[in-house]
Coordinates of N, CA, C and O in Angstrom, one line a residue:
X1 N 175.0 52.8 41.0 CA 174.6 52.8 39.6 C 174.8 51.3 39.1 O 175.8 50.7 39.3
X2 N 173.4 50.8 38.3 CA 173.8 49.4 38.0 C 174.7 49.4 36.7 O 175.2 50.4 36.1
X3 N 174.8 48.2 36.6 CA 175.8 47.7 35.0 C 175.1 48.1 33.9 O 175.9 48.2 33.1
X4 N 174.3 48.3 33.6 CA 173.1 48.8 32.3 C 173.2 50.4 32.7 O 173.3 51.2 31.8
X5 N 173.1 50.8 33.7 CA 173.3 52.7 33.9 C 174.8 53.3 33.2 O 175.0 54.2 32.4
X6 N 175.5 52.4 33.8 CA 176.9 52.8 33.4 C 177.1 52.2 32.2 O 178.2 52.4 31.8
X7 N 176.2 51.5 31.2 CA 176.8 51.2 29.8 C 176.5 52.3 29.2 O 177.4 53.0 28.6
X8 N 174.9 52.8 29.3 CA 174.3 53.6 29.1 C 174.9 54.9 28.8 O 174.9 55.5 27.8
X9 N 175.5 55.1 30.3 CA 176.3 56.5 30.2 C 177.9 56.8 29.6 O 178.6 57.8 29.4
X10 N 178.2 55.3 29.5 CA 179.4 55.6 28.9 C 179.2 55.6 27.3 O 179.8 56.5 26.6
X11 N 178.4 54.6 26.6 CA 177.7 55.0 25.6 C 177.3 56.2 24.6 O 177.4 56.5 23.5
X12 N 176.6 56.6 26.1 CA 176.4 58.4 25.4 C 177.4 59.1 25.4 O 177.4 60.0 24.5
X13 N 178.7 58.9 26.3 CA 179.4 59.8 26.6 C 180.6 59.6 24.9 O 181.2 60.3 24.2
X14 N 180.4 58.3 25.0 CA 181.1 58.2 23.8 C 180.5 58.4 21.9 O 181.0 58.1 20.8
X15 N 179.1 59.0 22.3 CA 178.7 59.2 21.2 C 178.8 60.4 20.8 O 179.3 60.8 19.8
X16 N 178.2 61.3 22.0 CA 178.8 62.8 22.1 C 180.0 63.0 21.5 O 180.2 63.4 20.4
X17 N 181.0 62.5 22.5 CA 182.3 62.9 22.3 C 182.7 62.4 20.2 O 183.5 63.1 19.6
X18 N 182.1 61.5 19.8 CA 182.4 61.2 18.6 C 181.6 62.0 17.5 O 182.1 62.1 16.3
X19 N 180.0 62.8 18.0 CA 179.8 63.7 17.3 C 180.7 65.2 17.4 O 181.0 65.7 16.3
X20 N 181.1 65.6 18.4 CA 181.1 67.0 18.8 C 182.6 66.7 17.9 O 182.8 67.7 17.2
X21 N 183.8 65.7 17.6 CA 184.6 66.2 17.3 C 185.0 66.7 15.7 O 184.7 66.0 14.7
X22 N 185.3 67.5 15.6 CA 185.6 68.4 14.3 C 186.3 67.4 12.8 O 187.5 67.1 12.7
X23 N 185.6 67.2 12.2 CA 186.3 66.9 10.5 C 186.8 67.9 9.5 O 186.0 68.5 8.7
X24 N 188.2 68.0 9.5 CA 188.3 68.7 8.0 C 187.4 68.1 6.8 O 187.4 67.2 5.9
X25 N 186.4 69.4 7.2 CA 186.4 69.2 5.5 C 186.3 69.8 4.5 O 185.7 70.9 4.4
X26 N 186.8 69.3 3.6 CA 187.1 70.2 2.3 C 186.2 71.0 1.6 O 185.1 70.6 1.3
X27 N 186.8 72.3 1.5 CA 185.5 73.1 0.6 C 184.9 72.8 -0.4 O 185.4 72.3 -1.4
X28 N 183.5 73.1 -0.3 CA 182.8 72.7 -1.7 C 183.2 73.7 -2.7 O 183.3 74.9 -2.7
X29 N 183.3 72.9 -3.6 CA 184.4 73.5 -5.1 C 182.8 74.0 -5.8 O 181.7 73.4 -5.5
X30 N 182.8 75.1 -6.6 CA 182.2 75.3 -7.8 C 181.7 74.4 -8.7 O 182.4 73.4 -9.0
X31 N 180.8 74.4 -9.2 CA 180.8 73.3 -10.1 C 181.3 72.8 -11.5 O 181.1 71.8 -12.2
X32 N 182.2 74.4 -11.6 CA 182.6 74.2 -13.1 C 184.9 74.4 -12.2 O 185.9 74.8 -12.7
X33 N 184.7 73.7 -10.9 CA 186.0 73.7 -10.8 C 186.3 72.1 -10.2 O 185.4 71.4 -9.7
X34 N 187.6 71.7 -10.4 CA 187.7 70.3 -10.1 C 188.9 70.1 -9.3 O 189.9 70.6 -9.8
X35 N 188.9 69.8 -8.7 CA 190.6 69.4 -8.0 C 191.0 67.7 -8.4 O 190.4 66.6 -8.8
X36 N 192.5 68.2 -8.1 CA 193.6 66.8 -8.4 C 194.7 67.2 -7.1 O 195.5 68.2 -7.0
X37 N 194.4 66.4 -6.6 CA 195.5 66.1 -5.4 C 195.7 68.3 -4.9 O 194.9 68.9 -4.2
X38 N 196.6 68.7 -5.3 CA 196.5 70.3 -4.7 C 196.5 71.1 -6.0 O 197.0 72.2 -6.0
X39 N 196.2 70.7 -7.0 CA 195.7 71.7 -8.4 C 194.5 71.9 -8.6 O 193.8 70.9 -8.8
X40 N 194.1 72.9 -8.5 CA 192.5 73.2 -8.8 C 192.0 73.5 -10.2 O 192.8 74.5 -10.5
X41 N 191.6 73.5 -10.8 CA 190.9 73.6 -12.3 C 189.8 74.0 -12.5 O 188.8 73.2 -12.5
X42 N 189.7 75.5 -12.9 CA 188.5 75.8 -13.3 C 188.1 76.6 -14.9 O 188.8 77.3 -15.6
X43 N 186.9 76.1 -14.9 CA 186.4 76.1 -16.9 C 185.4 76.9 -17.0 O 184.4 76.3 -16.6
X44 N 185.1 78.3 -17.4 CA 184.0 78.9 -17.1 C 183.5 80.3 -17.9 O 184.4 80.8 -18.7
X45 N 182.5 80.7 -17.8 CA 182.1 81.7 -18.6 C 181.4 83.2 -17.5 O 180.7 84.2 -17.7
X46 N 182.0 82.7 -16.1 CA 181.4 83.7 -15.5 C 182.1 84.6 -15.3 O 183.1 84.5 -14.6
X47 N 181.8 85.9 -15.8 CA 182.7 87.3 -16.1 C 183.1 88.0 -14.6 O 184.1 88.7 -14.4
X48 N 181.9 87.6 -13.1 CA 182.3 88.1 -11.8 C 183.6 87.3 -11.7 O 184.5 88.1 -11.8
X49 N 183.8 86.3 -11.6 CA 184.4 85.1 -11.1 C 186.0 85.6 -11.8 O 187.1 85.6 -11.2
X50 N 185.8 86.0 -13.3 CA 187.0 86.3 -13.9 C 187.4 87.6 -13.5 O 188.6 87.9 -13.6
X51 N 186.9 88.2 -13.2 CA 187.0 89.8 -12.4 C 187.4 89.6 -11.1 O 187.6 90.6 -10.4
X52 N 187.6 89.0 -10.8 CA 188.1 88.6 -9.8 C 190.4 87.9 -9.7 O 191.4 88.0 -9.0
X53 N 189.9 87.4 -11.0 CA 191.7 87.4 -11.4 C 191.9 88.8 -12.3 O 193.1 89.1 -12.4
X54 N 191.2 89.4 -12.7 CA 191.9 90.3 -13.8 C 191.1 91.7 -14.1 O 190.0 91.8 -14.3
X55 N 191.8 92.3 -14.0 CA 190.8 93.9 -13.4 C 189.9 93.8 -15.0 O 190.4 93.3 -16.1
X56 N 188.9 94.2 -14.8 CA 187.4 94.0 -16.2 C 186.5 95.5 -15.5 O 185.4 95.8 -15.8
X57 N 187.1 96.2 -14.7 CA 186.2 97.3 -13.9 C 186.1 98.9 -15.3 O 185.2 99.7 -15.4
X58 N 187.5 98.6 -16.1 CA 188.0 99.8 -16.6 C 186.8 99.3 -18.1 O 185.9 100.0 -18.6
X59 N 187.0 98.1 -18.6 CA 186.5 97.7 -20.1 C 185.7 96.6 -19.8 O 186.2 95.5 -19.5
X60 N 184.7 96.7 -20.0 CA 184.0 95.4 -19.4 C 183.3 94.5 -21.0 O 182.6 94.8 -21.9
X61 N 183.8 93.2 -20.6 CA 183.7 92.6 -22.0 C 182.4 92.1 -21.4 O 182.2 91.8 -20.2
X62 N 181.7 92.1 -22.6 CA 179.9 91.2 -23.0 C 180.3 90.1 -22.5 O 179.7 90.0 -21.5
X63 N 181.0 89.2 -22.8 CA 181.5 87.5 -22.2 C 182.5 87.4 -22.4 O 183.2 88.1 -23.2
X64 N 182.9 86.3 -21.7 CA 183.9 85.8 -21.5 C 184.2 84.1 -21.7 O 183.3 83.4 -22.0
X65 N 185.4 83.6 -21.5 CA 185.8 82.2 -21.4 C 186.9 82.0 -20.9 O 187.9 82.3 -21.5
X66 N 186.9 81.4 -19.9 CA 188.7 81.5 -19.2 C 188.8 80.0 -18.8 O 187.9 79.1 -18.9
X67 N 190.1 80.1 -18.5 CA 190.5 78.5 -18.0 C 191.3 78.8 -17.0 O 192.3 79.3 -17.4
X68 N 191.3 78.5 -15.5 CA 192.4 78.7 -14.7 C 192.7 77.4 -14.0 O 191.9 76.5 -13.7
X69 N 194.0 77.6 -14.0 CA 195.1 76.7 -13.0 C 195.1 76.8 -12.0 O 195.9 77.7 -12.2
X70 N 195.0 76.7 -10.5 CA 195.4 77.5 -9.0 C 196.2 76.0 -8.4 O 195.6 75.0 -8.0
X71 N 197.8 76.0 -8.4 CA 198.2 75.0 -7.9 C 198.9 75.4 -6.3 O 199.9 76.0 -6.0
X72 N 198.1 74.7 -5.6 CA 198.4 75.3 -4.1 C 199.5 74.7 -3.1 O 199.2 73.9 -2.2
X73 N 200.9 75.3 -3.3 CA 201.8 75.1 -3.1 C 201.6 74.7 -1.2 O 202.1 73.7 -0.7
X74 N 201.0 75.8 -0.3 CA 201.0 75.9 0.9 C 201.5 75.2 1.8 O 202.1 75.6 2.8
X75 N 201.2 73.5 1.5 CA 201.4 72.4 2.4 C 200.3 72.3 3.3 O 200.4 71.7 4.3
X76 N 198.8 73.0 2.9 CA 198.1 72.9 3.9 C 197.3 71.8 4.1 O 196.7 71.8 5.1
X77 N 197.2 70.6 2.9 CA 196.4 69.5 2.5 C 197.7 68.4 2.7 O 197.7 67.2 2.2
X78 N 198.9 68.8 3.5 CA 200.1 68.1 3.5 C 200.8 67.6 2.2 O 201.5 66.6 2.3
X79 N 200.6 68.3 1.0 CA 200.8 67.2 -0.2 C 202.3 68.1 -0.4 O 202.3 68.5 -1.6
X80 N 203.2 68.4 0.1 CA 204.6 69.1 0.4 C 204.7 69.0 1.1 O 203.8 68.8 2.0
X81 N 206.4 68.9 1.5 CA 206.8 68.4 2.8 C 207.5 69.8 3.2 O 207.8 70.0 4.4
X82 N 207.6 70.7 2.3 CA 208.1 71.9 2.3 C 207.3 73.1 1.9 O 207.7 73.7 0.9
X83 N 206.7 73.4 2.2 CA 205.9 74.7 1.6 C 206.6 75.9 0.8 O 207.7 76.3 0.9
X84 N 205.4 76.3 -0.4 CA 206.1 77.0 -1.3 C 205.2 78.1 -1.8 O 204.0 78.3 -1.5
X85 N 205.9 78.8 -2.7 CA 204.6 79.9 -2.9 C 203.5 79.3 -4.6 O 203.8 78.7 -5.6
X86 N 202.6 79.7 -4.3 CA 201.6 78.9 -5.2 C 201.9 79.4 -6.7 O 202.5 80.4 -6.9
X87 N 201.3 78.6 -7.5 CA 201.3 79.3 -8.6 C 200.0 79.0 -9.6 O 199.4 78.0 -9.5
X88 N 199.4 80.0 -10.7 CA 198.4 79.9 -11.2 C 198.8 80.4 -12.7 O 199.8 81.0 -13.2
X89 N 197.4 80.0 -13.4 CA 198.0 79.9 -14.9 C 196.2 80.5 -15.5 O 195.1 80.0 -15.3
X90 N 196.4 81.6 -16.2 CA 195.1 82.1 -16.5 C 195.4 82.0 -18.4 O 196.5 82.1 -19.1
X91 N 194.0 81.6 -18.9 CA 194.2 81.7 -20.3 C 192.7 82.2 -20.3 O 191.9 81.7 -19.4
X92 N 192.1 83.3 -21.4 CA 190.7 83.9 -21.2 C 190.7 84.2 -22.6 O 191.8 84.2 -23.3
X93 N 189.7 84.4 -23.0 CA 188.8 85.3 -24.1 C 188.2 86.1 -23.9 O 187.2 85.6 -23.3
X94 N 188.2 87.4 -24.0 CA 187.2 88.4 -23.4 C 186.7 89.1 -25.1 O 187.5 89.5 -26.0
X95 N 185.5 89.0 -25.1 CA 184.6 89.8 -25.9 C 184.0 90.9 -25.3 O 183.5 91.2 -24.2
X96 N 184.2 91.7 -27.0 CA 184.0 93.5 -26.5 C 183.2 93.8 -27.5 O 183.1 93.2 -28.6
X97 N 182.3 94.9 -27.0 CA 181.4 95.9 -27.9 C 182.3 96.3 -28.9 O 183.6 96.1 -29.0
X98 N 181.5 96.9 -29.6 CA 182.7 98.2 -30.7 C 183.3 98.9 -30.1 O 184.6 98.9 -30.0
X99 N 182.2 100.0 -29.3 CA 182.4 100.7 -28.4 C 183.5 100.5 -27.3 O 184.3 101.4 -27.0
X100 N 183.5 99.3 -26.7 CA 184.6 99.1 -25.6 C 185.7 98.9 -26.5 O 186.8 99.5 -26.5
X101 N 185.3 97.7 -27.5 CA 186.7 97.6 -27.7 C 187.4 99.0 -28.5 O 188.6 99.0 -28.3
X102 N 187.2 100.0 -29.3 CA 188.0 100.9 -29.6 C 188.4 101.5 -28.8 O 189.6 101.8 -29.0
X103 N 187.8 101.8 -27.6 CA 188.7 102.6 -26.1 C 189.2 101.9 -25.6 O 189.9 102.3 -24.7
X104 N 189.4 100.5 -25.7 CA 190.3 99.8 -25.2 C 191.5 100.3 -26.3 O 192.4 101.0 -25.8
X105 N 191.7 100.0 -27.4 CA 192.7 100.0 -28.1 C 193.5 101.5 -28.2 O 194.7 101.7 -28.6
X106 N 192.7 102.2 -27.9 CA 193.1 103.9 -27.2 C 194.5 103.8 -26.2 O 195.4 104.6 -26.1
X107 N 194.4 102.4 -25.5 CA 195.0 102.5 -24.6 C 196.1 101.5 -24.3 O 196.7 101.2 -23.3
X108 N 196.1 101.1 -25.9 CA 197.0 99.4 -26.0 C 198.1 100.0 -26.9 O 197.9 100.7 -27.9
X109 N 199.8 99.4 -26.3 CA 200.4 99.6 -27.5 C 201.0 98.4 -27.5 O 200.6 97.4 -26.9
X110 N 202.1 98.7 -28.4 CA 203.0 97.5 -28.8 C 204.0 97.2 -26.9 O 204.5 98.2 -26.3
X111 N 204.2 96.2 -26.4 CA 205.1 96.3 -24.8 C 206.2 96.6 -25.4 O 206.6 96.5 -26.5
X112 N 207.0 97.3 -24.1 CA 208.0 98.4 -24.1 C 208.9 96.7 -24.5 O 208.5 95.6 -24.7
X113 N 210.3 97.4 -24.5 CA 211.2 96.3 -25.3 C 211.5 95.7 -24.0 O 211.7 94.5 -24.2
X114 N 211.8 96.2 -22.3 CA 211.9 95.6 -21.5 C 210.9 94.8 -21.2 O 211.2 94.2 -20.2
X115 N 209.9 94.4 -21.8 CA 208.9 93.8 -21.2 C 209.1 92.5 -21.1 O 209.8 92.0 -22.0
X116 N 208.6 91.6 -20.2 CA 208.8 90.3 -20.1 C 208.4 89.3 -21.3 O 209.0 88.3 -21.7
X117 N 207.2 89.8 -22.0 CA 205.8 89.5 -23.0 C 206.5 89.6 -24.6 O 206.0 89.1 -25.7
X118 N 208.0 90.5 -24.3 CA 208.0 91.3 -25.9 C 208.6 90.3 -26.7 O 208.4 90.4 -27.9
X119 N 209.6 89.2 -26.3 CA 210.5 88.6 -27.1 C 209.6 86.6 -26.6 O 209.8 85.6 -27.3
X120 N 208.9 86.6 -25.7 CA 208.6 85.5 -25.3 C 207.3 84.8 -25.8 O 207.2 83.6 -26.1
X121 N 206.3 85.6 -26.0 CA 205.0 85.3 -26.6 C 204.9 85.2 -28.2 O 205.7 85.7 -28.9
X122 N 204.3 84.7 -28.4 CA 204.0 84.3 -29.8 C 202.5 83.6 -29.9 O 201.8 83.6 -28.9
X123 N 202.1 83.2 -30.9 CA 200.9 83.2 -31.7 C 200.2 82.1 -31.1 O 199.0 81.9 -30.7
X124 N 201.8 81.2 -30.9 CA 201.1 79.8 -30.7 C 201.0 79.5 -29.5 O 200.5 78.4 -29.2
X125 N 201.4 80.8 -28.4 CA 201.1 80.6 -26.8 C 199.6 81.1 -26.8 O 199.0 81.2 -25.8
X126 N 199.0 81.3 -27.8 CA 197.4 81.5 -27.3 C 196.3 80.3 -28.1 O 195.1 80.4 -28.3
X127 N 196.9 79.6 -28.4 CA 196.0 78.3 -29.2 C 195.7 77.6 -27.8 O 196.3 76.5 -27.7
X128 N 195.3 77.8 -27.0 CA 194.5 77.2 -26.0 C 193.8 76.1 -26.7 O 193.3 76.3 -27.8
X129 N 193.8 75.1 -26.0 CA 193.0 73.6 -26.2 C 191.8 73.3 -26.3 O 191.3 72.3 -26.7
X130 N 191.1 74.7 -25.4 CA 190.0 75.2 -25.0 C 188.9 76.2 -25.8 O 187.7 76.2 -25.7
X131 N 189.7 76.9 -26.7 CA 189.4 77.5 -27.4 C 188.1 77.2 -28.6 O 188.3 76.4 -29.5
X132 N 186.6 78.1 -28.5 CA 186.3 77.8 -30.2 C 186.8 77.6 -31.2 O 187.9 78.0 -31.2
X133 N 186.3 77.2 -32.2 CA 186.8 76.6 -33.3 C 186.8 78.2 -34.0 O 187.9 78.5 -34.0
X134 N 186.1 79.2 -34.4 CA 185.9 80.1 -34.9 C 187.4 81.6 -34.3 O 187.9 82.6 -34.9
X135 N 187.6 81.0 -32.9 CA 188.4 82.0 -32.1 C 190.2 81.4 -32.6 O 191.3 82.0 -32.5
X136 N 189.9 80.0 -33.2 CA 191.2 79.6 -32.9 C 191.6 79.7 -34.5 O 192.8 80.1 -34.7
X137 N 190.8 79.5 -35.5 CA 191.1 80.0 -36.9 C 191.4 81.6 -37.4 O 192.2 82.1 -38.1
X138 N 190.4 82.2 -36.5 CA 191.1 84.1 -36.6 C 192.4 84.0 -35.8 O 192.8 85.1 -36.3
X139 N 193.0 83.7 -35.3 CA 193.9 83.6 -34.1 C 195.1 83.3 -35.0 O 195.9 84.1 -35.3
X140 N 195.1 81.8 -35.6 CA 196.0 81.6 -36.6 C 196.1 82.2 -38.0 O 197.0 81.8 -38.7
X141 N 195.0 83.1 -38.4 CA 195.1 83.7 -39.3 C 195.5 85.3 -39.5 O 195.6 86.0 -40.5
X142 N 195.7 85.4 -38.0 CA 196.5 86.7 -37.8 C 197.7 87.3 -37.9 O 198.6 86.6 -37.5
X143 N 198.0 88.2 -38.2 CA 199.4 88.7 -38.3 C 200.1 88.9 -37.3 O 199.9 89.8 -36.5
X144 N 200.8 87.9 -37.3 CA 201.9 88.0 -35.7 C 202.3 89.1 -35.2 O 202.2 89.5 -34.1
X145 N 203.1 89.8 -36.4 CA 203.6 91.1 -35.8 C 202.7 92.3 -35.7 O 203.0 93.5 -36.1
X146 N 201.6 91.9 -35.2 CA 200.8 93.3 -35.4 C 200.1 93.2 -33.4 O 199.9 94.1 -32.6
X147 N 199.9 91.9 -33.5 CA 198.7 91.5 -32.0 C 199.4 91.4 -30.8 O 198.7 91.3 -29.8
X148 N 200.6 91.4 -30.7 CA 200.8 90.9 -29.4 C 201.0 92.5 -28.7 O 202.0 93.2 -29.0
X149 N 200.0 93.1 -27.7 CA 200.3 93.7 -27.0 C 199.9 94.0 -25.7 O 199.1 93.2 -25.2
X150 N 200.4 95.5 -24.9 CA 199.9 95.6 -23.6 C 199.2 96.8 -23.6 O 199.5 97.7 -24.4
X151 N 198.1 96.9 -22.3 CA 197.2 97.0 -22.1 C 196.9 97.8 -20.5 O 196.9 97.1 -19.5
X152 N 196.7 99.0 -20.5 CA 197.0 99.4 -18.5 C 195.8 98.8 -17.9 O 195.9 98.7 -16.7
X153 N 195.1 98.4 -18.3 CA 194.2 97.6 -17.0 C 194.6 96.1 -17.0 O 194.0 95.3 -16.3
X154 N 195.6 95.8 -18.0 CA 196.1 94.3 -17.6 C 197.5 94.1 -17.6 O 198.1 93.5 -18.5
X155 N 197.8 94.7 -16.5 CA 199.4 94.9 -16.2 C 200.0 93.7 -16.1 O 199.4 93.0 -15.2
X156 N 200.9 93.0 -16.6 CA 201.8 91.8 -16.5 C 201.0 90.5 -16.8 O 201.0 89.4 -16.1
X157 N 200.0 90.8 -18.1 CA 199.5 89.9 -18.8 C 199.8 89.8 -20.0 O 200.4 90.9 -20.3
X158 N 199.8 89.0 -21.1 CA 200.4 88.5 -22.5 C 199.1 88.9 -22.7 O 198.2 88.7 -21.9
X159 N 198.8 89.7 -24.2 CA 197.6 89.6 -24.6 C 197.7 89.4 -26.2 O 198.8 89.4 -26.8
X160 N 196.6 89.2 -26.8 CA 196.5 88.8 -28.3 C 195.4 89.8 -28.9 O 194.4 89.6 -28.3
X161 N 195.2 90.8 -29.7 CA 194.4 91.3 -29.7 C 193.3 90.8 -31.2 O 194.1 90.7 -32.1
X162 N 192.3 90.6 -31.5 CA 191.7 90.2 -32.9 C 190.5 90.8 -32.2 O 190.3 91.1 -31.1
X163 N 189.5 90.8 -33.5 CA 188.4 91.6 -34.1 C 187.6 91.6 -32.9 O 187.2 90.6 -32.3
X164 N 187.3 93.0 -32.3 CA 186.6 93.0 -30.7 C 186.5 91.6 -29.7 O 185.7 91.3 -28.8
X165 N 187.7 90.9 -30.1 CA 188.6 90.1 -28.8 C 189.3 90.2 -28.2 O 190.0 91.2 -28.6
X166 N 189.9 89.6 -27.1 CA 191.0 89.8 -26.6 C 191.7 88.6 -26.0 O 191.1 88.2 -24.9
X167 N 192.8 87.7 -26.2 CA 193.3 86.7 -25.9 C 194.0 86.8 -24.4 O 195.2 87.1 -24.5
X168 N 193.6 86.7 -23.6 CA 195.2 86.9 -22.5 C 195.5 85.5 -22.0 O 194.7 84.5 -22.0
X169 N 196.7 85.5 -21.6 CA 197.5 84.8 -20.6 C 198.6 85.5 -19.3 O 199.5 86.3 -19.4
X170 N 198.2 85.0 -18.7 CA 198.8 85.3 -17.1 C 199.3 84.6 -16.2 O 198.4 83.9 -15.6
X171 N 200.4 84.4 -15.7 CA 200.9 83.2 -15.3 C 201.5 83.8 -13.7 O 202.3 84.8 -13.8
X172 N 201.4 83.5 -13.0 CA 201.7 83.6 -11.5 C 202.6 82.6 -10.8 O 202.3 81.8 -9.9
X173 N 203.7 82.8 -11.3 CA 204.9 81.5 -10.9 C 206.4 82.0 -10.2 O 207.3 81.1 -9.9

């Protein structure tokens, strides 16, 4: 084999070898989600997507608007040196028919006094930053002691309830 055969083949051998080997790479995010180092951030109006965090099968709201947190504890991007369990932060608006929303409220009371929701929530944990301008003026112009309640298709969620809306928050920590 001359000196030009064997560059040849070592060449290829080293091109191969530099295609065939594998890159992590990172999944393609959503377009309405963003990452920062292992926090994910997503801003969105898509009612599958939120059905997906929060059962919508029993009352299904016309639209929606959520904001989630998903901070990924795992260590699988190495950004921990210790792995931990993840934690996530849901804040939503769900809009309801007449219709839904009265059978929803069929099934909403004030939370039991053990509840986590009953002494901790308040008015000003739903002024999301996020929020329309129209959602965040009824919101503050509500009677505190009347809205804060729970809900059986949204078990171990904070909710806010106003005029065929529904405020939740959900925190996974």
């Amino acid at each position: 084999m001359t000196y030009a055969s064997r560059y040849i083949v070592l060449a290829f051998i080293a091109v191969a070898f530099t295609c065939c080997q594998r890159k992590q790479e990172q999944p393609k995010l959503p377009p309405d989600t963003t990452r920062q180092g292992n926090i994910y951030t997503t801003h969105s109006r898509d009612t599958a997507r939120l059905s997906k965090l929060v059962n919508l099968r029993l009352y299904k709201p016309h639209a929606v608007e959520f904001h989630y947190t998903y901070i990924d504890n795992s260590g699988g991007d190495n950004f921990l040196s210790v792995p931990g369990p993840s934690d996530s932060y849901l804040e939503a608006v769900l809009y309801f028919d007449s219709a839904t929303y009265s059978q929803l409220l069929k099934v909403c009371s004030d939370p039991p006094q053990e509840s986590p929701t009953v002494n901790r929530v308040s008015k000003g944990d739903f002024v999301f930053n996020w929020l329309p301008a129209g959602v965040t003026e009824e919101l503050l112009k509500s009677d505190s002691s009347y809205h804060n309640y729970t809900c059986a298709p949204f078990r171990r969620t904070a909710l806010w309830l106003l005029d065929k809306k529904v405020l939740l928050r959900k925190e996974s920590i």
